[in-house]
Short mmCIF file of C-alpha atoms and ligand atoms in Angstrom, two decimals:
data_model
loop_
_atom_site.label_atom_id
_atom_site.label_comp_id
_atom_site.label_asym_id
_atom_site.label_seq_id
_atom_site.Cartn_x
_atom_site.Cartn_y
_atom_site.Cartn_z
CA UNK A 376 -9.79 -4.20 -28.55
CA UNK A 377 -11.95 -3.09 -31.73
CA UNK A 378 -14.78 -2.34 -28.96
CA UNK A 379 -12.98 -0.10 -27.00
CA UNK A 380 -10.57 2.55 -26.45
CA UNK A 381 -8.71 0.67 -23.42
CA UNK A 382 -9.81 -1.62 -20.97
CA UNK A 383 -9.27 -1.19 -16.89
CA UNK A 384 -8.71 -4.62 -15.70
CA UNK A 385 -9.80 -5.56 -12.14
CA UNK A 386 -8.58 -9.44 -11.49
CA UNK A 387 -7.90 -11.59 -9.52
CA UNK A 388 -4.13 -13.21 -10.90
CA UNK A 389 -1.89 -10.75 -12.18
CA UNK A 390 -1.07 -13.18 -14.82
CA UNK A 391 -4.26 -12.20 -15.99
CA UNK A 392 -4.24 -8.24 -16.45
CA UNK A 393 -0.39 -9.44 -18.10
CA UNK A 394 -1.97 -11.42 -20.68
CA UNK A 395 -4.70 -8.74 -21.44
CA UNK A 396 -1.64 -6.40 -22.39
CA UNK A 397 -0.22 -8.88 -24.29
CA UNK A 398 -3.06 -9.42 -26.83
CA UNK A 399 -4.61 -6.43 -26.67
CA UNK A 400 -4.21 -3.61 -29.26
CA UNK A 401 -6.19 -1.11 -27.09
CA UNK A 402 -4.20 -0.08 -23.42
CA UNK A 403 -4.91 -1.95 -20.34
CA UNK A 404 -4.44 -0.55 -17.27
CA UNK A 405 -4.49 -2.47 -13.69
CA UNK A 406 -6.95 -1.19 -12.01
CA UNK A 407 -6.10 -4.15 -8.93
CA UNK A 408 -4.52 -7.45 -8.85
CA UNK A 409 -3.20 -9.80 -6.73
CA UNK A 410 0.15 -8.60 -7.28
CA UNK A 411 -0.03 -4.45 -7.86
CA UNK A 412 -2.35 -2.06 -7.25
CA UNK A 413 -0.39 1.18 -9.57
CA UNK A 414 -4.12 3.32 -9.84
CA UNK A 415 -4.79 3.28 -5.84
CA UNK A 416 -0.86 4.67 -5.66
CA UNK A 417 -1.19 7.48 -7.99
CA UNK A 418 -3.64 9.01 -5.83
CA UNK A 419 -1.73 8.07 -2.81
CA UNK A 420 1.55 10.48 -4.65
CA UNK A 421 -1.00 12.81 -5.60
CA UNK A 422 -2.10 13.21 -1.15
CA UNK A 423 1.21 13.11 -0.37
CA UNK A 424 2.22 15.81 -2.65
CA UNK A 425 -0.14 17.72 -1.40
CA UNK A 426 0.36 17.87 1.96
CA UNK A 427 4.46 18.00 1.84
CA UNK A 428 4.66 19.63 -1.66
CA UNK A 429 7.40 17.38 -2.62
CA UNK A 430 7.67 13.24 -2.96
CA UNK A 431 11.77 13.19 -3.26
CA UNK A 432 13.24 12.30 0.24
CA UNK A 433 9.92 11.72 2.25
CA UNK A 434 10.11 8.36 3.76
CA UNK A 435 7.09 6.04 3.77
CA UNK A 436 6.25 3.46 6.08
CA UNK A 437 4.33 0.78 5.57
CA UNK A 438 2.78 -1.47 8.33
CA UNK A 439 1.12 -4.77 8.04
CA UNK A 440 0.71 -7.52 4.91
CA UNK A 441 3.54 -6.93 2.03
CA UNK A 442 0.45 -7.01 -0.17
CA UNK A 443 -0.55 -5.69 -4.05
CA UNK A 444 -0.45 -2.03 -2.51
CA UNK A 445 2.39 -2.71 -0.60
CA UNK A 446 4.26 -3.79 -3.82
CA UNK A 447 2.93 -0.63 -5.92
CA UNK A 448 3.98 1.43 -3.40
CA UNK A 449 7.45 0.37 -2.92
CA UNK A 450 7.72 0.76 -7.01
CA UNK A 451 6.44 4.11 -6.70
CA UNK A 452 9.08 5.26 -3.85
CA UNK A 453 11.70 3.96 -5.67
CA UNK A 454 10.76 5.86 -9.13
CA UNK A 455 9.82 9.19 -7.23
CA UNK A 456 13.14 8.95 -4.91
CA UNK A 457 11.24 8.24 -1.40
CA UNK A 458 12.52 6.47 1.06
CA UNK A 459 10.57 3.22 2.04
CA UNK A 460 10.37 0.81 5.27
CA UNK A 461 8.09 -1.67 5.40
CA UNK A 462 7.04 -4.01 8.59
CA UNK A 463 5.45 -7.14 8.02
CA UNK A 464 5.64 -10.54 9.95
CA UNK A 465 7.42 -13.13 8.30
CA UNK A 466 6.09 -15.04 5.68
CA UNK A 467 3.79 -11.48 4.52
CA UNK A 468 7.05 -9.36 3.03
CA UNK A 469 6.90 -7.68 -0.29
CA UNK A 470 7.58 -9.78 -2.66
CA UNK A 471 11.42 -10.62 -3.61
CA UNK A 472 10.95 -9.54 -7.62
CA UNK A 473 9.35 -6.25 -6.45
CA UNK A 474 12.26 -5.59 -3.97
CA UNK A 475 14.64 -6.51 -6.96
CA UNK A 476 12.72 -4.43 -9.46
CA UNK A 477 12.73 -1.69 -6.80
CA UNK A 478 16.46 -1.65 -6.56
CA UNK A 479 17.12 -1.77 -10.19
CA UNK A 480 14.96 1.69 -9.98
CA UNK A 481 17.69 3.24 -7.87
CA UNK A 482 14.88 2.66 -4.75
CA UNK A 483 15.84 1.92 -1.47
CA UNK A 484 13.74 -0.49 0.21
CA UNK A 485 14.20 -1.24 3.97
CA UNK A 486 12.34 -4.53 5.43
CA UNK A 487 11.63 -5.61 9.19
CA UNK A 488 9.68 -7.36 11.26
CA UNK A 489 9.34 -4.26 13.91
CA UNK A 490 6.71 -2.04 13.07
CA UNK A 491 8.91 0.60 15.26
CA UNK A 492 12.17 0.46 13.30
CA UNK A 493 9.89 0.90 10.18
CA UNK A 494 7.88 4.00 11.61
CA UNK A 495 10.31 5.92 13.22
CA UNK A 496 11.21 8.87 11.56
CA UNK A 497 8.22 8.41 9.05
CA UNK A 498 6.70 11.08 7.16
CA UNK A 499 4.07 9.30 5.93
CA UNK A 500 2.63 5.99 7.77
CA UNK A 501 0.18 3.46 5.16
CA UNK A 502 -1.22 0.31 6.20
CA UNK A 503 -3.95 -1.61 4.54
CA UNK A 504 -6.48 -4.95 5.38
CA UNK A 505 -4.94 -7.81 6.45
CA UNK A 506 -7.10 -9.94 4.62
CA UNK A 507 -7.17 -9.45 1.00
CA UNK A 508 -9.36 -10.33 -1.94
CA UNK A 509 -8.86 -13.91 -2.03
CA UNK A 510 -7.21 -14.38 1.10
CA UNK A 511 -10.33 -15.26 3.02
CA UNK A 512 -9.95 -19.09 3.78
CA UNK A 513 -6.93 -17.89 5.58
CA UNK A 514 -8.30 -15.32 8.06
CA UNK A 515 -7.67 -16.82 11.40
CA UNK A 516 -4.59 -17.16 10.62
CA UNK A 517 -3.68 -13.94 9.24
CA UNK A 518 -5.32 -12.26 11.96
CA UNK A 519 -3.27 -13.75 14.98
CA UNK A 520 0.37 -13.56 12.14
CA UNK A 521 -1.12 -9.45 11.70
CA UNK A 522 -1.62 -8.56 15.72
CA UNK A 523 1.31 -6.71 16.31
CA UNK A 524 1.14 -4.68 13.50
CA UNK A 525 -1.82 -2.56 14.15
CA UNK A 526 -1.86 0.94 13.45
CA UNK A 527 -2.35 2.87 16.76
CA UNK A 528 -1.73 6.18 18.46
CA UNK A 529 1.37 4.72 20.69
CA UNK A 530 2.89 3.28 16.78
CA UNK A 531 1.98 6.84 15.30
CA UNK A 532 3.96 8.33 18.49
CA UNK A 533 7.09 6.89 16.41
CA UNK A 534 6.82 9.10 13.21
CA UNK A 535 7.59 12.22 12.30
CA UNK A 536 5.62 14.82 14.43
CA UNK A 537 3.88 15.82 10.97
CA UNK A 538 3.53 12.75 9.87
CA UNK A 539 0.10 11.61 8.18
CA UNK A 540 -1.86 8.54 7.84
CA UNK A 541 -3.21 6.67 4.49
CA UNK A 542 -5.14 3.32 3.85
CA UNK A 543 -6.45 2.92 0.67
CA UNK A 544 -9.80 1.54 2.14
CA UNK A 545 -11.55 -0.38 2.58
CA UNK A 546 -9.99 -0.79 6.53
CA UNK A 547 -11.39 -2.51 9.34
CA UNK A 548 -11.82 -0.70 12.53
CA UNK A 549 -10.13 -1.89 15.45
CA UNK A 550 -7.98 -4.65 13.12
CA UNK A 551 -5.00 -3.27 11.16
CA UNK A 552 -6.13 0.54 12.18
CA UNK A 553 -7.34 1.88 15.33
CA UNK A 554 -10.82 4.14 15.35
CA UNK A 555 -8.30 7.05 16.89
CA UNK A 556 -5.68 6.68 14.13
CA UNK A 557 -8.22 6.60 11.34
CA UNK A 558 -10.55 9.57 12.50
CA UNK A 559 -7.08 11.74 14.43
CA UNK A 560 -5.51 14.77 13.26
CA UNK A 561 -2.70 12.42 11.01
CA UNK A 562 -5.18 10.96 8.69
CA UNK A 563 -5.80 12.07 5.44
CA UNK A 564 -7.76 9.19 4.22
CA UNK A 565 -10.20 10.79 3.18
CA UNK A 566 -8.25 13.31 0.92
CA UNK A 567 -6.60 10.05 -0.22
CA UNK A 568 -9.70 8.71 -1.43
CA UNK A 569 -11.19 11.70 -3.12
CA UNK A 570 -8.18 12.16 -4.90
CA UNK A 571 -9.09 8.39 -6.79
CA UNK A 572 -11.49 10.94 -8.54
CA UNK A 573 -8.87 13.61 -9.69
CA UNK A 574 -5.97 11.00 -10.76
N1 LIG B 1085 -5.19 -5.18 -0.57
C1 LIG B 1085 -6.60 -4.96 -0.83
C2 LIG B 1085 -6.79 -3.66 -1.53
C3 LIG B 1085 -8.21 -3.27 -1.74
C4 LIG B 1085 -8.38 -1.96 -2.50
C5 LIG B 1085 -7.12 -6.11 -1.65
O1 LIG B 1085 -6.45 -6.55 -2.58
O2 LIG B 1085 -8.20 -6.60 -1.34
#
């Protein structure tokens, strides 16, 4: 703290980036953990804004593991008054003290197990890897759990007919996101990712 202005923590435990903030005299951002990933969503708000010109009332989708950016994404619908569904097989939801946390933000968070309930009527449609940092030992598994929810063109057929695409990257091709979906008219990925720099 007497080096430093603030320090960006990248860990692995969440408990972690906690106990930085705890003892620290500088700020400490979370810049990833295992739990939230608030930076990566910023610039996600900052897309969507800029393609709808408005966050209130959009609903968001989310398809695939109930990961860190799944959690930072349901906290940031719930502050900014979106609308959020999120499909994940069971045993990958959100986690329960995000939902709860959500709620006590006024959010409302809808959770299935059919990517199509989640996706219809979507404005925007995220998804993300199915195998996290750190979730590597479990990868066979996760991959057969994480089949059905693959972001294709027949899923995308579900949203809104202006609907657009994020992942905050890195994907995998042909796993959680099709080549089509990723590269098509929807996605703006790539604006997504720029806009890392500007938030
Ligand atoms: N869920 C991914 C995000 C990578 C930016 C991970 O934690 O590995």
């Amino acid at each position: 703290s007497r080096f430093v202005s603030g320090i960006a923590a990248r860990v692995y435990d969440h408990a972690t980036v906690e106990e930085l903030g705890r003892h620290a005299t500088v700020p400490v951002i979370n810049v990833l953990s295992n739990a939230e990933h608030p930076c990566q969503i910023l610039a996600d708000l900052m897309t969507m804004r800029e393609r709808f010109g408005r966050l209130e009332g959009l609903k968001v989708a989310w398809v695939g593991d109930g990961n860190n950016v799944c959690n930072s994404t349901i906290l940031a619908a719930a502050m900014m008054g979106m609308e959020m569904a999120v499909a994940s097989p069971p045993g990958y939801w959100p986690d329960r003290k995000i939902l709860d946390q959500a709620e006590s933000l006024g959010g409302r968070t809808v959770v299935v197990a059919d990517p199509l309930e989640a996706v219809g009527g979507a404005d925007v449609v995220e998804t993300d890897t199915w195998i996290s940092m750190g979730d590597e030992a479990e990868a066979e598994k996760r991959l057969e759990a994480f089949r059905r929810y693959q972001l294709n063109a027949d899923l995308m057929r579900h949203a809104k007919s202006d609907a657009i695409v994020l992942h905050c990257l890195p994907a995998h091709r042909g796993q959680e996101i099709t080549d089509e979906v990723m590269d098509g008219p929807k996605s703006a990925i790539l604006d997504q990712s720029e806009n890392r720099l500007h938030s």
